[in-house]
């Protein structure tokens, strides 16, 4: 069963963009994959064009060997662009192999540990009223874990202005009130999207009573593990880190030095299912649960469900489309076959392969427009993270 073609489909869908990849074989079986490097899809397509030269004609069943050749087949190994390309192809190869054997992908990973995958609701809010309304709507529909994504700066006159000290003062007050409102049974975390410094993070946490937050996600940038090590000594709530990591080696210091308490694996960036399972094993050895990043569409969701089903150390899967907010990332016109939520969970099905189908004809009709993330600046004009 040899690879006969690799096709790329960059699309605008929902609030953002996605890159879908199709791997075809001479047997007629094909597989779907997706890249997670949102906003840089054209760079990933370029990497895939390089990979085509040696992948066409290779046996699609040799997934691990092909992963090694893609990763190490150039002098400059790794990096987010290359691993995003590897991820998409790797996921598609698992889809192919599952279909060829007539089994769901999780059977290729050792079988399933669970019958369904718990999700947390990603709650993006701009005002106090939105925070309370969206949170209560999700809780009413049975969601018991909320991951809050503050965007209060968008509610102000200049949507590209972000002042960290102003933000932490406001958000700490809102979260303190939210915890009082919803009680202690709801798990609440917050994603500050690397916008803070260690000192600002410490100040933020200490503005709230103990028990307000169950974890904080990526408050600072992650290039320097020592910075997180110092912050770990200052802050006494769990960290959730890793959605930007592109290999097991990037995860290694954060896992081995207990710098994170949840592994935020992005299966479409880290290197696909092959690499994600290795990270999951490293995390298991350190009693760290997985909390996968899932901001894209149904291919990312499906691949992550199979990984989550096959791992004992799974916590929650991110879900963008909730009872409170629909982001449109799972658009049925593009994905006629896709995972379907059952309340706050995804059932683990026995469909062969990933269990996803993509409308490539519709994708070819669309003119793709690359999307840039917002550029945030402070009042003095200096650039800061979005």
Tab-separated table of C-alpha atoms in Angstrom:
chain	number	residue	atom	x	y	z
A	1	UNK	CA	0.000	0.000	0.000
A	2	UNK	CA	2.143	2.850	-1.311
A	3	UNK	CA	1.600	6.589	-0.975
A	4	UNK	CA	0.479	7.904	-4.366
A	5	UNK	CA	-0.373	11.557	-3.601
A	6	UNK	CA	-0.380	14.160	-0.828
A	7	UNK	CA	-2.828	17.036	-1.241
A	8	UNK	CA	-3.218	20.204	0.826
A	9	UNK	CA	-6.430	22.169	1.424
A	10	UNK	CA	-6.056	25.501	3.255
A	11	UNK	CA	-9.520	26.774	4.189
A	12	UNK	CA	-11.226	29.632	5.986
A	13	UNK	CA	-13.787	28.181	8.356
A	14	UNK	CA	-15.536	29.512	11.432
A	15	UNK	CA	-13.516	32.209	13.164
A	16	UNK	CA	-10.193	31.187	11.652
A	17	UNK	CA	-8.268	29.051	9.199
A	18	UNK	CA	-7.306	25.400	8.913
A	19	UNK	CA	-4.968	23.307	6.788
A	20	UNK	CA	-6.367	19.890	5.876
A	21	UNK	CA	-4.091	17.279	4.286
A	22	UNK	CA	-5.121	14.226	2.285
A	23	UNK	CA	-2.767	11.284	1.803
A	24	UNK	CA	-3.792	8.894	-0.972
A	25	UNK	CA	-2.530	5.374	-1.665
A	26	UNK	CA	-2.412	3.114	-4.700
A	27	UNK	CA	-4.918	0.822	-2.968
A	28	UNK	CA	-7.597	3.502	-3.125
A	29	UNK	CA	-7.576	4.038	0.654
A	30	UNK	CA	-6.913	7.621	1.734
A	31	UNK	CA	-6.469	9.400	5.049
A	32	UNK	CA	-7.150	12.861	6.449
A	33	UNK	CA	-4.791	14.914	8.593
A	34	UNK	CA	-4.532	18.505	9.797
A	35	UNK	CA	-1.780	20.959	10.645
A	36	UNK	CA	-2.041	23.047	13.791
A	37	UNK	CA	0.138	26.013	12.840
A	38	UNK	CA	-2.742	28.441	12.466
A	39	UNK	CA	-1.930	31.591	10.533
A	40	UNK	CA	1.117	30.065	8.839
A	41	UNK	CA	-0.584	27.479	6.634
A	42	UNK	CA	1.373	28.511	3.540
A	43	UNK	CA	4.666	27.771	5.302
A	44	UNK	CA	3.428	24.293	6.236
A	45	UNK	CA	2.305	23.661	2.658
A	46	UNK	CA	5.859	24.487	1.581
A	47	UNK	CA	7.273	21.915	4.001
A	48	UNK	CA	4.830	19.292	2.722
A	49	UNK	CA	5.971	20.005	-0.840
A	50	UNK	CA	9.509	19.127	0.276
A	51	UNK	CA	8.297	15.919	1.945
A	52	UNK	CA	6.428	14.752	-1.145
A	53	UNK	CA	9.674	14.128	-2.980
A	54	UNK	CA	10.639	11.181	-0.803
A	55	UNK	CA	7.246	10.100	0.571
A	56	UNK	CA	5.555	9.302	-2.739
A	57	UNK	CA	6.021	5.599	-3.376
A	58	UNK	CA	6.725	4.700	0.275
A	59	UNK	CA	4.675	2.106	2.154
A	60	UNK	CA	1.977	4.047	4.013
A	61	UNK	CA	1.862	1.418	6.763
A	62	UNK	CA	5.380	2.174	8.053
A	63	UNK	CA	4.244	5.157	10.083
A	64	UNK	CA	7.055	5.245	12.645
A	65	UNK	CA	9.803	4.905	10.041
A	66	UNK	CA	8.258	7.622	7.877
A	67	UNK	CA	8.037	9.912	10.927
A	68	UNK	CA	11.776	9.490	11.522
A	69	UNK	CA	12.581	10.212	7.896
A	70	UNK	CA	10.424	13.338	7.845
A	71	UNK	CA	11.901	14.640	11.093
A	72	UNK	CA	15.532	13.732	10.460
A	73	UNK	CA	15.582	13.800	6.655
A	74	UNK	CA	17.127	17.277	6.467
A	75	UNK	CA	20.144	18.778	8.187
A	76	UNK	CA	17.957	21.246	10.118
A	77	UNK	CA	15.714	19.007	12.221
A	78	UNK	CA	12.441	19.903	13.842
A	79	UNK	CA	10.819	23.269	14.413
A	80	UNK	CA	7.119	24.146	14.424
A	81	UNK	CA	6.712	24.428	10.649
A	82	UNK	CA	8.202	20.999	9.975
A	83	UNK	CA	6.447	19.258	12.853
A	84	UNK	CA	3.104	20.796	11.881
A	85	UNK	CA	3.606	19.270	8.425
A	86	UNK	CA	4.693	15.958	9.960
A	87	UNK	CA	1.653	16.017	12.245
A	88	UNK	CA	-0.806	16.312	9.377
A	89	UNK	CA	0.797	13.498	7.382
A	90	UNK	CA	1.239	11.265	10.429
A	91	UNK	CA	-2.434	11.597	11.403
A	92	UNK	CA	-3.496	10.812	7.832
A	93	UNK	CA	-1.311	7.682	7.823
A	94	UNK	CA	-3.041	6.431	10.988
A	95	UNK	CA	-6.391	7.097	9.322
A	96	UNK	CA	-5.260	5.010	6.343
A	97	UNK	CA	-3.988	2.143	8.461
A	98	UNK	CA	-7.119	2.028	10.592
A	99	UNK	CA	-9.318	1.936	7.500
A	100	UNK	CA	-7.142	-0.754	5.888
A	101	UNK	CA	-7.431	-2.970	8.969
A	102	UNK	CA	-11.077	-2.097	9.605
A	103	UNK	CA	-10.394	-0.766	13.126
A	104	UNK	CA	-10.558	2.621	14.841
A	105	UNK	CA	-7.213	4.349	15.329
A	106	UNK	CA	-7.232	3.767	19.098
A	107	UNK	CA	-6.962	0.024	18.422
A	108	UNK	CA	-3.596	0.720	16.772
A	109	UNK	CA	-2.526	2.457	20.006
A	110	UNK	CA	-3.324	-0.419	22.364
A	111	UNK	CA	-7.101	-0.220	22.621
A	112	UNK	CA	-9.377	2.073	24.586
A	113	UNK	CA	-9.353	2.871	28.295
A	114	UNK	CA	-12.657	4.733	28.285
A	115	UNK	CA	-15.992	4.849	26.514
A	116	UNK	CA	-16.143	8.627	26.269
A	117	UNK	CA	-13.830	11.615	26.499
A	118	UNK	CA	-14.606	14.417	28.950
A	119	UNK	CA	-14.348	17.964	27.618
A	120	UNK	CA	-13.842	21.360	29.159
A	121	UNK	CA	-15.646	24.418	27.850
A	122	UNK	CA	-13.434	27.140	26.442
A	123	UNK	CA	-15.131	30.343	27.607
A	124	UNK	CA	-13.913	33.481	25.861
A	125	UNK	CA	-15.261	36.673	27.390
A	126	UNK	CA	-14.855	40.425	27.018
A	127	UNK	CA	-16.967	41.701	29.898
A	128	UNK	CA	-17.996	40.630	33.378
A	129	UNK	CA	-21.499	40.050	32.079
A	130	UNK	CA	-20.248	37.725	29.323
A	131	UNK	CA	-18.092	35.796	31.800
A	132	UNK	CA	-21.052	35.101	34.083
A	133	UNK	CA	-23.568	34.469	31.301
A	134	UNK	CA	-21.375	32.064	29.300
A	135	UNK	CA	-20.161	30.210	32.402
A	136	UNK	CA	-23.668	29.720	33.799
A	137	UNK	CA	-24.981	28.581	30.408
A	138	UNK	CA	-22.327	25.856	30.209
A	139	UNK	CA	-22.868	24.757	33.803
A	140	UNK	CA	-26.622	24.548	33.241
A	141	UNK	CA	-25.952	22.188	30.302
A	142	UNK	CA	-23.831	19.856	32.434
A	143	UNK	CA	-20.309	21.180	31.876
A	144	UNK	CA	-18.313	20.987	35.116
A	145	UNK	CA	-14.958	22.276	33.873
A	146	UNK	CA	-14.470	25.798	32.498
A	147	UNK	CA	-11.291	27.145	30.928
A	148	UNK	CA	-11.607	30.909	30.836
A	149	UNK	CA	-10.005	32.972	28.077
A	150	UNK	CA	-10.087	36.671	28.961
A	151	UNK	CA	-10.336	39.178	26.119
A	152	UNK	CA	-11.527	42.134	28.175
A	153	UNK	CA	-9.273	44.449	26.170
A	154	UNK	CA	-11.553	43.926	23.145
A	155	UNK	CA	-14.440	45.580	24.976
A	156	UNK	CA	-12.522	48.839	25.227
A	157	UNK	CA	-12.165	51.515	22.570
A	158	UNK	CA	-8.784	50.360	21.249
A	159	UNK	CA	-9.022	46.596	20.696
A	160	UNK	CA	-5.270	46.295	20.159
A	161	UNK	CA	-4.326	47.794	23.532
A	162	UNK	CA	-3.387	45.496	26.419
A	163	UNK	CA	-2.020	46.584	29.791
A	164	UNK	CA	-1.070	43.578	31.988
A	165	UNK	CA	-1.442	45.285	35.378
A	166	UNK	CA	-4.822	46.696	34.460
A	167	UNK	CA	-5.916	43.271	33.204
A	168	UNK	CA	-4.906	41.270	36.272
A	169	UNK	CA	-6.638	43.725	38.609
A	170	UNK	CA	-9.888	43.476	36.649
A	171	UNK	CA	-9.866	39.738	35.957
A	172	UNK	CA	-8.918	38.798	39.545
A	173	UNK	CA	-11.958	40.686	40.812
A	174	UNK	CA	-14.287	39.051	38.277
A	175	UNK	CA	-12.976	35.546	38.998
A	176	UNK	CA	-13.338	35.983	42.736
A	177	UNK	CA	-16.988	36.889	42.213
A	178	UNK	CA	-17.521	34.045	39.724
A	179	UNK	CA	-16.223	31.448	42.179
A	180	UNK	CA	-18.632	32.705	44.831
A	181	UNK	CA	-21.459	32.510	42.298
A	182	UNK	CA	-20.856	28.966	40.932
A	183	UNK	CA	-19.554	27.291	44.089
A	184	UNK	CA	-16.677	24.909	44.683
A	185	UNK	CA	-17.813	21.909	42.612
A	186	UNK	CA	-16.963	23.533	39.252
A	187	UNK	CA	-13.371	23.280	38.040
A	188	UNK	CA	-12.137	26.678	36.877
A	189	UNK	CA	-8.918	27.476	35.036
A	190	UNK	CA	-7.705	30.494	33.121
A	191	UNK	CA	-5.544	30.880	30.024
A	192	UNK	CA	-3.526	34.095	30.045
A	193	UNK	CA	-2.023	33.203	26.649
A	194	UNK	CA	1.597	34.075	27.624
A	195	UNK	CA	0.686	37.752	28.154
A	196	UNK	CA	2.194	38.063	31.660
A	197	UNK	CA	5.618	38.102	33.286
A	198	UNK	CA	6.447	35.960	36.355
A	199	UNK	CA	6.012	38.963	38.651
A	200	UNK	CA	2.643	39.823	37.132
A	201	UNK	CA	1.524	36.187	37.414
A	202	UNK	CA	2.458	36.109	41.101
A	203	UNK	CA	0.573	39.352	41.679
A	204	UNK	CA	-2.475	38.033	39.814
A	205	UNK	CA	-2.730	34.812	41.831
A	206	UNK	CA	-2.277	36.631	45.116
A	207	UNK	CA	-5.155	38.998	44.391
A	208	UNK	CA	-7.631	36.091	44.730
A	209	UNK	CA	-8.601	33.913	47.716
A	210	UNK	CA	-7.156	30.372	47.742
A	211	UNK	CA	-9.392	27.980	45.816
A	212	UNK	CA	-10.545	30.559	43.289
A	213	UNK	CA	-8.604	28.919	40.453
A	214	UNK	CA	-7.842	25.237	39.916
A	215	UNK	CA	-5.036	25.970	37.438
A	216	UNK	CA	-3.514	28.675	35.274
A	217	UNK	CA	-2.608	27.981	31.663
A	218	UNK	CA	0.566	29.402	30.118
A	219	UNK	CA	0.708	32.747	31.923
A	220	UNK	CA	4.243	33.414	30.606
A	221	UNK	CA	6.166	32.484	27.460
A	222	UNK	CA	7.712	29.017	27.482
A	223	UNK	CA	11.073	29.360	25.721
A	224	UNK	CA	12.921	29.375	29.048
A	225	UNK	CA	12.066	26.468	31.416
A	226	UNK	CA	14.065	28.164	34.197
A	227	UNK	CA	11.587	31.047	34.193
A	228	UNK	CA	8.761	28.600	34.830
A	229	UNK	CA	10.877	26.864	37.470
A	230	UNK	CA	11.223	30.144	39.351
A	231	UNK	CA	7.536	30.890	38.925
A	232	UNK	CA	6.669	27.423	40.208
A	233	UNK	CA	8.366	28.340	43.502
A	234	UNK	CA	6.269	31.504	43.766
A	235	UNK	CA	2.821	30.242	42.746
A	236	UNK	CA	0.951	27.415	44.482
A	237	UNK	CA	-1.658	26.443	41.880
A	238	UNK	CA	-1.164	23.923	39.040
A	239	UNK	CA	0.220	24.972	35.646
A	240	UNK	CA	-1.034	23.806	32.262
A	241	UNK	CA	1.696	24.106	29.616
A	242	UNK	CA	2.597	22.735	26.198
A	243	UNK	CA	0.218	23.750	23.406
A	244	UNK	CA	3.084	25.455	21.537
A	245	UNK	CA	5.525	22.560	21.946
A	246	UNK	CA	6.626	20.804	18.775
A	247	UNK	CA	8.379	17.701	20.135
A	248	UNK	CA	8.858	15.390	23.098
A	249	UNK	CA	12.154	17.166	23.679
A	250	UNK	CA	10.390	20.468	24.304
A	251	UNK	CA	8.094	18.760	26.787
A	252	UNK	CA	10.938	16.941	28.538
A	253	UNK	CA	12.208	19.618	30.995
A	254	UNK	CA	8.664	20.673	31.885
A	255	UNK	CA	7.700	17.080	32.674
A	256	UNK	CA	10.913	15.879	34.317
A	257	UNK	CA	11.223	18.969	36.525
A	258	UNK	CA	7.513	18.984	37.411
A	259	UNK	CA	7.034	22.444	35.936
A	260	UNK	CA	3.597	21.571	34.596
A	261	UNK	CA	0.801	19.597	36.198
A	262	UNK	CA	-1.127	19.104	32.939
A	263	UNK	CA	0.378	18.376	29.512
A	264	UNK	CA	-1.277	20.590	26.929
A	265	UNK	CA	-0.461	18.437	23.889
A	266	UNK	CA	-1.457	19.736	20.458
A	267	UNK	CA	-1.572	16.600	18.310
A	268	UNK	CA	-1.492	18.688	15.101
A	269	UNK	CA	1.698	20.519	16.103
A	270	UNK	CA	3.720	18.172	18.309
A	271	UNK	CA	4.368	15.639	15.534
A	272	UNK	CA	1.073	13.836	15.144
A	273	UNK	CA	-0.197	10.747	16.909
A	274	UNK	CA	3.238	9.098	16.858
A	275	UNK	CA	4.898	11.860	18.882
A	276	UNK	CA	1.877	12.653	21.040
A	277	UNK	CA	1.773	9.090	22.385
A	278	UNK	CA	5.424	9.378	23.409
A	279	UNK	CA	4.745	12.609	25.259
A	280	UNK	CA	1.747	10.961	26.915
A	281	UNK	CA	3.976	8.138	28.165
A	282	UNK	CA	6.510	10.606	29.570
A	283	UNK	CA	3.684	12.403	31.345
A	284	UNK	CA	2.254	9.154	32.711
A	285	UNK	CA	5.599	8.290	34.289
A	286	UNK	CA	5.400	11.570	36.231
A	287	UNK	CA	1.681	11.281	37.158
A	288	UNK	CA	0.781	14.158	34.849
A	289	UNK	CA	-2.591	14.123	33.103
A	290	UNK	CA	-3.187	15.222	29.524
A	291	UNK	CA	-5.264	18.298	28.738
A	292	UNK	CA	-4.964	18.443	24.949
A	293	UNK	CA	-5.114	21.635	22.913
A	294	UNK	CA	-7.975	21.428	20.390
A	295	UNK	CA	-8.554	24.784	18.649
A	296	UNK	CA	-8.879	23.625	15.037
A	297	UNK	CA	-11.579	21.377	13.606
A	298	UNK	CA	-12.930	17.807	13.536
A	299	UNK	CA	-9.699	16.178	12.300
A	300	UNK	CA	-7.762	17.515	15.282
A	301	UNK	CA	-10.671	16.593	17.557
A	302	UNK	CA	-10.942	13.043	16.199
A	303	UNK	CA	-7.195	12.361	16.349
A	304	UNK	CA	-7.090	13.641	19.927
A	305	UNK	CA	-10.098	11.528	20.928
A	306	UNK	CA	-8.263	8.401	19.753
A	307	UNK	CA	-5.150	9.395	21.709
A	308	UNK	CA	-7.232	10.198	24.786
A	309	UNK	CA	-9.058	6.876	24.519
A	310	UNK	CA	-5.766	4.970	24.438
A	311	UNK	CA	-4.035	6.787	27.337
A	312	UNK	CA	-4.661	6.083	31.037
A	313	UNK	CA	-3.565	9.596	32.073
A	314	UNK	CA	-6.206	11.715	30.370
A	315	UNK	CA	-7.966	14.671	31.978
A	316	UNK	CA	-10.069	16.825	29.650
A	317	UNK	CA	-10.212	17.710	25.963
A	318	UNK	CA	-10.638	21.339	24.941
A	319	UNK	CA	-13.909	22.186	23.213
A	320	UNK	CA	-14.418	25.498	21.417
A	321	UNK	CA	-18.034	24.949	20.354
A	322	UNK	CA	-20.068	25.013	23.559
A	323	UNK	CA	-23.682	25.704	24.535
A	324	UNK	CA	-22.591	29.294	25.240
A	325	UNK	CA	-20.493	30.006	22.148
A	326	UNK	CA	-20.338	28.417	18.715
A	327	UNK	CA	-17.077	29.168	16.898
A	328	UNK	CA	-17.974	27.269	13.733
A	329	UNK	CA	-14.752	25.279	13.542
A	330	UNK	CA	-16.622	22.008	12.935
A	331	UNK	CA	-18.662	23.354	10.015
A	332	UNK	CA	-20.765	20.441	8.681
A	333	UNK	CA	-20.529	21.708	5.111
A	334	UNK	CA	-16.790	21.006	5.276
A	335	UNK	CA	-17.009	17.982	7.593
A	336	UNK	CA	-20.078	15.854	6.766
A	337	UNK	CA	-18.698	13.074	8.999
A	338	UNK	CA	-17.155	14.244	12.271
A	339	UNK	CA	-17.193	13.649	16.036
A	340	UNK	CA	-20.453	14.825	17.619
A	341	UNK	CA	-20.688	16.061	21.196
A	342	UNK	CA	-22.954	14.277	23.638
A	343	UNK	CA	-23.335	16.936	26.297
A	344	UNK	CA	-19.835	17.733	27.589
A	345	UNK	CA	-18.341	14.491	26.205
A	346	UNK	CA	-17.335	12.838	22.954
A	347	UNK	CA	-18.287	9.148	22.662
A	348	UNK	CA	-15.410	6.854	21.662
A	349	UNK	CA	-16.786	5.170	18.542
A	350	UNK	CA	-15.644	2.067	16.661
A	351	UNK	CA	-15.623	3.633	13.181
A	352	UNK	CA	-12.545	2.455	11.209
A	353	UNK	CA	-9.786	5.045	10.986
A	354	UNK	CA	-10.316	8.514	12.440
A	355	UNK	CA	-14.030	8.708	11.727
A	356	UNK	CA	-13.885	11.969	9.762
A	357	UNK	CA	-14.660	12.926	6.177
A	358	UNK	CA	-13.809	16.224	4.467
A	359	UNK	CA	-15.493	17.988	1.549
A	360	UNK	CA	-12.525	18.614	-0.722
A	361	UNK	CA	-14.725	19.830	-3.580
A	362	UNK	CA	-16.020	22.676	-1.414
A	363	UNK	CA	-12.478	23.496	-0.299
A	364	UNK	CA	-11.326	23.777	-3.916
A	365	UNK	CA	-14.122	26.253	-4.637
A	366	UNK	CA	-12.909	28.583	-1.903
A	367	UNK	CA	-10.220	31.247	-2.306
A	368	UNK	CA	-8.068	30.941	0.797
A	369	UNK	CA	-7.181	34.128	2.663
A	370	UNK	CA	-4.369	33.853	5.241
A	371	UNK	CA	-5.410	35.130	8.658
A	372	UNK	CA	-3.200	37.103	11.038
A	373	UNK	CA	-3.721	37.136	14.791
A	374	UNK	CA	-4.337	40.508	16.475
A	375	UNK	CA	-1.295	42.641	17.263
A	376	UNK	CA	-1.497	43.786	20.890
A	377	UNK	CA	0.450	46.780	22.156
A	378	UNK	CA	0.784	48.537	25.468
A	379	UNK	CA	-0.017	52.207	25.992
A	380	UNK	CA	3.601	53.163	25.344
A	381	UNK	CA	3.424	51.568	21.885
A	382	UNK	CA	5.529	48.473	22.653
A	383	UNK	CA	4.504	45.075	21.293
A	384	UNK	CA	3.095	42.374	23.566
A	385	UNK	CA	1.717	38.862	23.117
A	386	UNK	CA	-1.816	38.106	21.970
